[in-house]
Amino acid sequence: MENLKVIISKYHYAKKPALLVSLLLFVPLGIISVFYGIIIISKNFLYSIKILKEKKVKPYVICVGNLTTGGVGKTPIVCELANYCANELKKKTAVISRGYGAKLNNKNVNIIKDYTKTYYDDGAICGDEALLCAQNTKNCIVLTSKNRVEAAQLAYKNYGCEVVVLDDGFSNRKIKKDFTILTIDSKKQFSNGFLLPLGALREPLGESKRADYAVISNKGDENILENKKEILEKIKTKKSVICNFTQGGFYNIKNGLEVQINNKKVIAFCAIGQPQQFYNYLKKSLNLVYAETFCDHYSYTQDDIEKIVKKARELNVDTIITTQKDEVKIKQYVKNISAINFLSMKLCANFTDNGLFYALERGVKK
């Protein structure tokens, strides 16, 4: 099942998918996509004519989402916005993540971090994105729940939160948003243009009209300006900004120290939405001899890690690289393994200069 998910994900973004794969996948996935599209379009129509109604909550709701599946850099942007609201605007702020792929029951509201402490240190239990939010925000609380309304109400009632930031909540119409941001990968854009599962689109491109801002994430895209123009021609979001992501250093998972890995022979593994971008970056400065890809939000086991370490020995490689998102899920399995390191990611964006922070400030302070 995991391998099938990886194959389908590759098919979504392949410029020229293999003929055999296309023949095998197009008809069955296309049929499902038609029914999926009918459901999504009908749901949005019912919300537009007020038969289905969004629930207004007390806190100001900022939503950071995307139209496609896979990683587009939402979580770092969520942390940036939450930190701005909490520490610059001095508003009590909560981050709410769905907790997808976590062992915690996300039908409940789970407190991952409050103003006094972080209650979990294992991303496999609480969710990788939730733990990253907990680690990279200051003076914020972090909750997980698929019920965003209930989570927002708890944040207001128990913690007095004036602002909540939803990590990946664009398709959730049950809660009324005050400010919506769509994140779009400048290279991957909208996959092959089809709805799930034939393509990676969760909703038709026309639904981009519900967003106040489009944040176009640039992860080393040499044609960023041309791609931005192409994206803006396809969506109906009026305002946009480019958000640059740069790779930080390499850090050893066992001891947390930064390590220098230049021109080394390495193997890599990850379970993220866009694995090829990670591998391509490593190839720029390292000799990547083997890569193991798991599906997004995959829950690792001890056996998975042992197999990767065994593969490294077979290839006579003493350095293994993964991502920061994966690091939070495998700590418990690498306590006695010094060969595994993670690559950190830095967000380089000045949201003040491009007006995004000013727009948020006006809304939050109303």
Coordinates of C-alpha atoms in Angstrom, one line a residue:
M1 CA 0.0 0.0 0.0
E2 CA 2.8 2.4 0.9
N3 CA 4.6 1.7 -2.4
L4 CA 1.4 2.3 -4.3
K5 CA 1.0 5.7 -2.7
V6 CA 4.5 6.7 -3.7
I7 CA 3.9 5.5 -7.3
I8 CA 0.7 7.5 -7.5
S9 CA 2.4 10.6 -6.1
K10 CA 5.2 10.3 -8.7
Y11 CA 2.5 10.0 -11.4
H12 CA 0.8 13.2 -10.2
Y13 CA 4.0 15.3 -10.8
A14 CA 5.7 13.4 -13.7
K15 CA 6.1 15.6 -16.8
K16 CA 6.0 12.5 -19.0
P17 CA 4.7 9.5 -17.0
A18 CA 5.6 6.0 -18.2
L19 CA 3.1 4.8 -20.7
L20 CA 2.4 1.5 -18.8
V21 CA 1.8 3.4 -15.6
S22 CA -0.6 5.8 -17.3
L23 CA -2.6 3.0 -18.9
L24 CA -2.9 1.2 -15.6
L25 CA -3.8 4.2 -13.5
F26 CA -5.7 6.7 -15.7
V27 CA -9.1 4.9 -16.0
P28 CA -9.6 3.7 -12.4
L29 CA -8.2 6.8 -10.9
G30 CA -10.1 9.0 -13.4
I31 CA -13.5 7.4 -12.5
I32 CA -12.8 8.0 -8.8
S33 CA -11.8 11.6 -9.5
V34 CA -15.1 12.3 -11.2
F35 CA -17.1 11.2 -8.2
Y36 CA -14.6 13.0 -5.9
G37 CA -15.1 16.2 -7.9
I38 CA -18.9 16.0 -7.8
I39 CA -18.7 15.7 -4.0
I40 CA -16.3 18.6 -3.6
I41 CA -18.1 20.9 -6.0
S42 CA -21.4 20.1 -4.4
K43 CA -20.1 20.8 -0.9
N44 CA -18.7 24.1 -1.9
F45 CA -21.9 25.1 -3.7
L46 CA -23.9 24.3 -0.5
Y47 CA -21.6 26.5 1.5
S48 CA -21.9 29.3 -1.1
I49 CA -25.7 29.4 -0.9
K50 CA -25.6 29.1 2.9
I51 CA -27.4 25.7 3.2
L52 CA -24.2 24.6 4.9
K53 CA -22.9 27.2 7.2
E54 CA -19.4 27.9 8.5
K55 CA -19.1 28.2 12.3
K56 CA -17.8 31.6 13.6
V57 CA -15.5 31.3 16.6
K58 CA -14.3 34.0 19.0
P59 CA -10.6 34.0 18.0
Y60 CA -9.4 35.6 14.8
V61 CA -8.8 32.6 12.4
I62 CA -5.8 32.6 10.1
C63 CA -5.8 29.6 7.7
V64 CA -2.7 28.4 5.9
G65 CA -3.5 25.8 3.3
N66 CA -3.0 24.5 -0.2
L67 CA -4.9 23.2 -3.1
T68 CA -2.7 20.2 -3.6
T69 CA -1.5 17.2 -1.6
G70 CA 2.1 17.0 -0.7
G71 CA 4.6 19.4 1.0
V72 CA 4.6 23.0 -0.1
G73 CA 6.1 24.6 3.0
K74 CA 3.0 25.3 5.0
T75 CA 4.4 24.5 8.4
P76 CA 7.3 27.0 8.5
I77 CA 4.9 29.7 7.3
V78 CA 2.4 28.8 10.0
C79 CA 5.2 29.1 12.6
E80 CA 6.3 32.5 11.2
L81 CA 2.7 33.9 11.3
A82 CA 2.1 32.5 14.8
N83 CA 5.3 34.0 16.2
Y84 CA 4.4 37.3 14.6
C85 CA 0.9 37.4 16.2
A86 CA 2.2 36.2 19.6
N87 CA 5.4 38.1 19.9
E88 CA 5.0 41.2 17.7
L89 CA 1.2 41.9 18.0
K90 CA 1.2 40.5 21.6
K91 CA -1.9 38.4 20.9
K92 CA -2.5 35.1 22.7
T93 CA -2.1 32.7 19.8
A94 CA -2.8 29.0 19.2
V95 CA -1.6 26.8 16.3
I96 CA -4.1 24.0 15.4
S97 CA -2.9 21.1 13.3
R98 CA -5.0 18.2 12.1
G99 CA -2.5 15.7 13.6
Y100 CA -2.6 13.6 10.4
G101 CA -0.7 10.3 10.7
A102 CA -0.3 10.6 14.5
K103 CA -1.0 7.9 17.0
L104 CA -3.0 10.4 19.1
N105 CA -6.7 10.2 18.4
N106 CA -7.4 13.4 16.4
K107 CA -11.1 13.1 17.0
N108 CA -10.3 14.6 20.4
V109 CA -8.5 18.0 21.0
N110 CA -4.9 17.1 22.0
I111 CA -2.7 19.7 23.8
I112 CA 0.8 19.3 22.3
K113 CA 2.2 22.5 23.9
D114 CA 0.9 25.2 26.2
Y115 CA 2.5 28.3 27.7
T116 CA 4.4 26.2 30.3
K117 CA 5.7 23.1 28.6
T118 CA 5.7 20.8 25.5
Y119 CA 4.0 17.5 26.4
Y120 CA 5.3 15.4 23.5
D121 CA 8.7 14.9 22.0
D122 CA 7.9 12.1 19.5
G123 CA 6.4 13.2 16.1
A124 CA 5.1 9.7 15.6
I125 CA 2.8 10.1 18.5
C126 CA 1.6 13.7 18.2
G127 CA 2.2 14.3 14.5
D128 CA 5.3 15.5 12.7
E129 CA 3.9 18.9 11.8
A130 CA 2.4 19.5 15.2
L131 CA 5.8 18.8 16.9
L132 CA 7.6 21.1 14.4
C133 CA 5.2 23.8 15.3
A134 CA 5.8 23.2 19.0
Q135 CA 9.5 23.4 18.5
N136 CA 9.5 26.5 16.3
T137 CA 7.0 28.8 18.0
K138 CA 7.4 30.9 21.1
N139 CA 4.6 32.0 23.5
C140 CA 2.1 29.9 21.5
I141 CA 0.0 26.9 22.3
V142 CA -0.2 24.0 19.9
L143 CA -3.2 21.7 19.5
T144 CA -4.2 18.9 17.2
S145 CA -7.7 17.9 16.2
K146 CA -9.6 17.2 13.0
N147 CA -12.4 19.2 14.6
R148 CA -11.0 22.7 14.1
V149 CA -14.1 24.4 15.6
E150 CA -13.9 22.5 18.9
A151 CA -10.1 23.1 19.1
A152 CA -10.5 26.9 18.5
Q153 CA -13.2 27.1 21.1
L154 CA -11.0 25.2 23.6
A155 CA -8.1 27.6 22.8
Y156 CA -10.3 30.6 23.6
K157 CA -12.0 29.1 26.7
N158 CA -9.0 27.5 28.4
Y159 CA -6.2 29.8 27.3
G160 CA -7.8 33.1 26.2
C161 CA -6.5 32.8 22.7
E162 CA -7.3 35.8 20.5
V163 CA -5.8 34.3 17.4
V164 CA -5.7 30.8 16.0
V165 CA -3.6 29.7 13.0
L166 CA -4.8 26.6 11.2
D167 CA -2.0 24.4 9.7
D168 CA -3.6 23.0 6.5
G169 CA -7.2 24.0 6.9
F170 CA -8.2 25.4 3.5
S171 CA -10.6 22.5 2.6
N172 CA -12.2 22.5 6.0
R173 CA -15.3 24.6 5.5
K174 CA -16.8 24.0 8.9
I175 CA -14.9 26.8 10.6
K176 CA -15.2 30.4 9.3
K177 CA -11.8 31.9 8.4
D178 CA -11.0 35.6 8.8
F179 CA -7.8 35.5 6.7
T180 CA -6.8 32.7 4.3
I181 CA -3.4 32.0 2.7
L182 CA -2.8 29.5 0.0
T183 CA 0.7 28.1 -0.3
I184 CA 1.8 27.0 -3.8
D185 CA 5.1 25.3 -4.8
S186 CA 6.6 27.3 -7.6
K187 CA 7.9 24.3 -9.5
K188 CA 5.3 21.6 -8.8
Q189 CA 2.4 24.1 -9.0
F190 CA -0.8 22.1 -9.5
S191 CA 0.6 18.7 -10.5
N192 CA -1.1 17.4 -13.7
G193 CA -4.2 19.6 -13.2
F194 CA -6.5 16.8 -12.2
L195 CA -8.5 16.3 -8.9
L196 CA -7.6 13.5 -6.5
P197 CA -6.7 10.7 -7.0
L198 CA -5.9 11.1 -10.7
G199 CA -4.1 14.3 -9.9
A200 CA -2.9 16.1 -6.7
L201 CA -5.6 18.8 -6.6
R202 CA -7.8 18.7 -3.5
E203 CA -10.2 21.3 -5.0
P204 CA -10.7 22.9 -8.4
L205 CA -8.4 25.9 -9.1
G206 CA -11.4 28.2 -9.1
E207 CA -11.7 27.7 -5.3
S208 CA -8.5 29.8 -5.0
K209 CA -10.9 32.8 -4.9
R210 CA -11.5 32.0 -1.2
A211 CA -7.9 33.0 -0.4
D212 CA -6.7 36.5 0.6
Y213 CA -3.1 35.8 -0.3
A214 CA -1.1 33.3 -2.4
V215 CA 2.3 32.5 -0.9
I216 CA 4.5 31.0 -3.7
S217 CA 7.2 28.9 -2.1
N218 CA 10.5 29.0 -3.8
K219 CA 12.9 26.2 -3.1
G220 CA 15.8 26.9 -5.4
D221 CA 13.6 27.7 -8.4
E222 CA 15.8 29.4 -11.1
N223 CA 12.7 30.4 -13.1
I224 CA 10.7 31.7 -10.1
L225 CA 9.4 34.9 -11.8
E226 CA 8.2 33.1 -14.9
N227 CA 6.6 30.4 -12.8
K228 CA 4.9 33.0 -10.5
K229 CA 3.4 34.6 -13.6
E230 CA 2.1 31.2 -14.8
I231 CA 0.6 30.4 -11.4
L232 CA -1.2 33.8 -11.1
E233 CA -2.7 33.2 -14.5
K234 CA -4.3 30.0 -13.2
I235 CA -5.7 31.1 -9.8
K236 CA -8.2 33.8 -8.7
T237 CA -6.3 35.0 -5.6
K238 CA -5.7 38.7 -6.0
K239 CA -2.6 39.2 -3.8
S240 CA 0.6 37.2 -3.8
V241 CA 4.1 37.0 -2.4
I242 CA 7.2 34.9 -3.0
C243 CA 8.5 33.1 0.0
N244 CA 12.1 31.8 -0.3
F245 CA 13.2 28.6 1.5
T246 CA 16.9 27.9 2.0
Q247 CA 18.5 24.8 3.4
G248 CA 20.3 25.3 6.7
G249 CA 22.9 23.0 8.1
F250 CA 23.2 19.3 8.8
Y251 CA 22.6 18.2 12.4
N252 CA 23.3 14.9 14.1
I253 CA 20.1 13.4 15.5
K254 CA 21.8 11.6 18.4
N255 CA 23.6 14.6 19.9
G256 CA 21.9 17.6 18.2
L257 CA 25.3 19.1 17.1
E258 CA 25.8 20.6 13.7
V259 CA 28.1 18.5 11.4
Q260 CA 30.0 19.3 8.3
I261 CA 29.2 16.9 5.4
N262 CA 31.0 18.0 2.3
N263 CA 31.6 15.9 -0.8
K264 CA 30.8 12.7 1.2
K265 CA 29.2 9.6 -0.1
V266 CA 25.7 9.4 1.6
I267 CA 22.4 7.6 1.5
A268 CA 19.1 9.4 2.3
F269 CA 15.6 8.6 3.2
C270 CA 12.4 10.6 3.8
A271 CA 8.6 10.6 4.1
I272 CA 7.7 14.0 2.8
G273 CA 5.3 15.3 0.1
Q274 CA 8.1 16.3 -2.4
P275 CA 11.0 14.0 -1.8
Q276 CA 12.8 14.7 -5.1
Q277 CA 13.5 18.3 -4.1
F278 CA 15.3 17.0 -1.0
Y279 CA 17.3 14.5 -3.0
N280 CA 18.2 17.1 -5.7
Y281 CA 19.5 19.4 -3.0
L282 CA 21.7 16.7 -1.6
K283 CA 23.1 15.9 -5.0
K284 CA 24.4 19.5 -5.4
S285 CA 27.1 19.0 -2.7
L286 CA 27.1 15.3 -1.8
N287 CA 27.5 11.9 -3.6
L288 CA 24.0 10.5 -3.0
V289 CA 24.4 6.8 -3.8
Y290 CA 21.0 5.5 -2.6
A291 CA 17.6 7.0 -1.5
E292 CA 14.7 5.3 0.2
T293 CA 11.3 7.1 -0.1
F294 CA 8.3 6.5 2.2
C295 CA 4.9 8.0 1.7
D296 CA 4.1 11.4 3.3
H297 CA 3.4 11.2 7.0
Y298 CA 4.7 7.6 7.2
S299 CA 5.1 6.2 10.7
Y300 CA 8.6 4.7 11.0
T301 CA 9.4 1.5 12.8
Q302 CA 12.6 0.2 14.4
D303 CA 12.8 -2.3 11.6
D304 CA 12.7 0.5 9.0
I305 CA 15.7 2.3 10.6
E306 CA 17.7 -0.9 11.0
K307 CA 17.2 -1.8 7.3
I308 CA 18.4 1.7 6.3
V309 CA 21.5 1.3 8.5
K310 CA 22.1 -2.1 7.1
K311 CA 21.9 -0.7 3.5
A312 CA 24.5 1.9 4.4
R313 CA 26.9 -0.8 5.7
E314 CA 26.3 -2.8 2.5
L315 CA 27.2 0.3 0.4
N316 CA 30.2 1.2 2.7
V317 CA 28.5 4.5 3.6
D318 CA 28.9 6.0 7.1
T319 CA 26.6 9.0 6.7
I320 CA 22.8 8.9 6.4
I321 CA 20.7 12.0 5.8
T322 CA 17.0 12.7 6.4
T323 CA 14.8 15.8 6.7
Q324 CA 13.9 17.8 9.8
K325 CA 10.3 16.7 9.4
D326 CA 11.4 13.0 9.6
E327 CA 13.8 13.7 12.5
V328 CA 11.0 14.3 14.9
K329 CA 9.5 10.9 14.2
I330 CA 12.6 8.7 14.5
K331 CA 14.4 10.0 17.6
Q332 CA 13.3 7.0 19.7
Y333 CA 14.9 4.6 17.2
V334 CA 18.3 6.3 16.8
K335 CA 19.5 6.7 20.4
N336 CA 22.4 4.4 19.7
I337 CA 23.0 5.3 16.1
S338 CA 25.4 8.2 15.4
A339 CA 25.3 7.9 11.6
I340 CA 22.0 9.6 11.0
N341 CA 21.7 13.3 10.4
F342 CA 19.0 15.7 9.4
L343 CA 18.9 18.7 7.1
S344 CA 17.3 21.8 8.6
M345 CA 15.3 24.3 6.5
K346 CA 15.2 28.1 6.9
L347 CA 12.4 30.4 5.8
C348 CA 13.7 33.6 4.2
A349 CA 10.7 35.9 3.7
N350 CA 10.1 39.5 4.7
F351 CA 6.3 39.5 5.1
T352 CA 6.4 43.1 6.3
D353 CA 7.9 44.5 3.1
N354 CA 5.3 42.7 0.9
G355 CA 2.3 43.8 3.0
L356 CA 1.2 40.4 4.3
F357 CA 2.0 41.3 7.9
Y358 CA 0.3 44.6 7.6
A359 CA -2.9 43.0 6.2
L360 CA -2.8 40.5 9.1
E361 CA -2.3 43.3 11.7
R362 CA -5.3 45.2 10.4
G363 CA -7.5 42.2 10.7
V364 CA -6.2 41.0 14.1
K365 CA -6.5 44.4 15.7
K366 CA -10.1 45.2 14.4

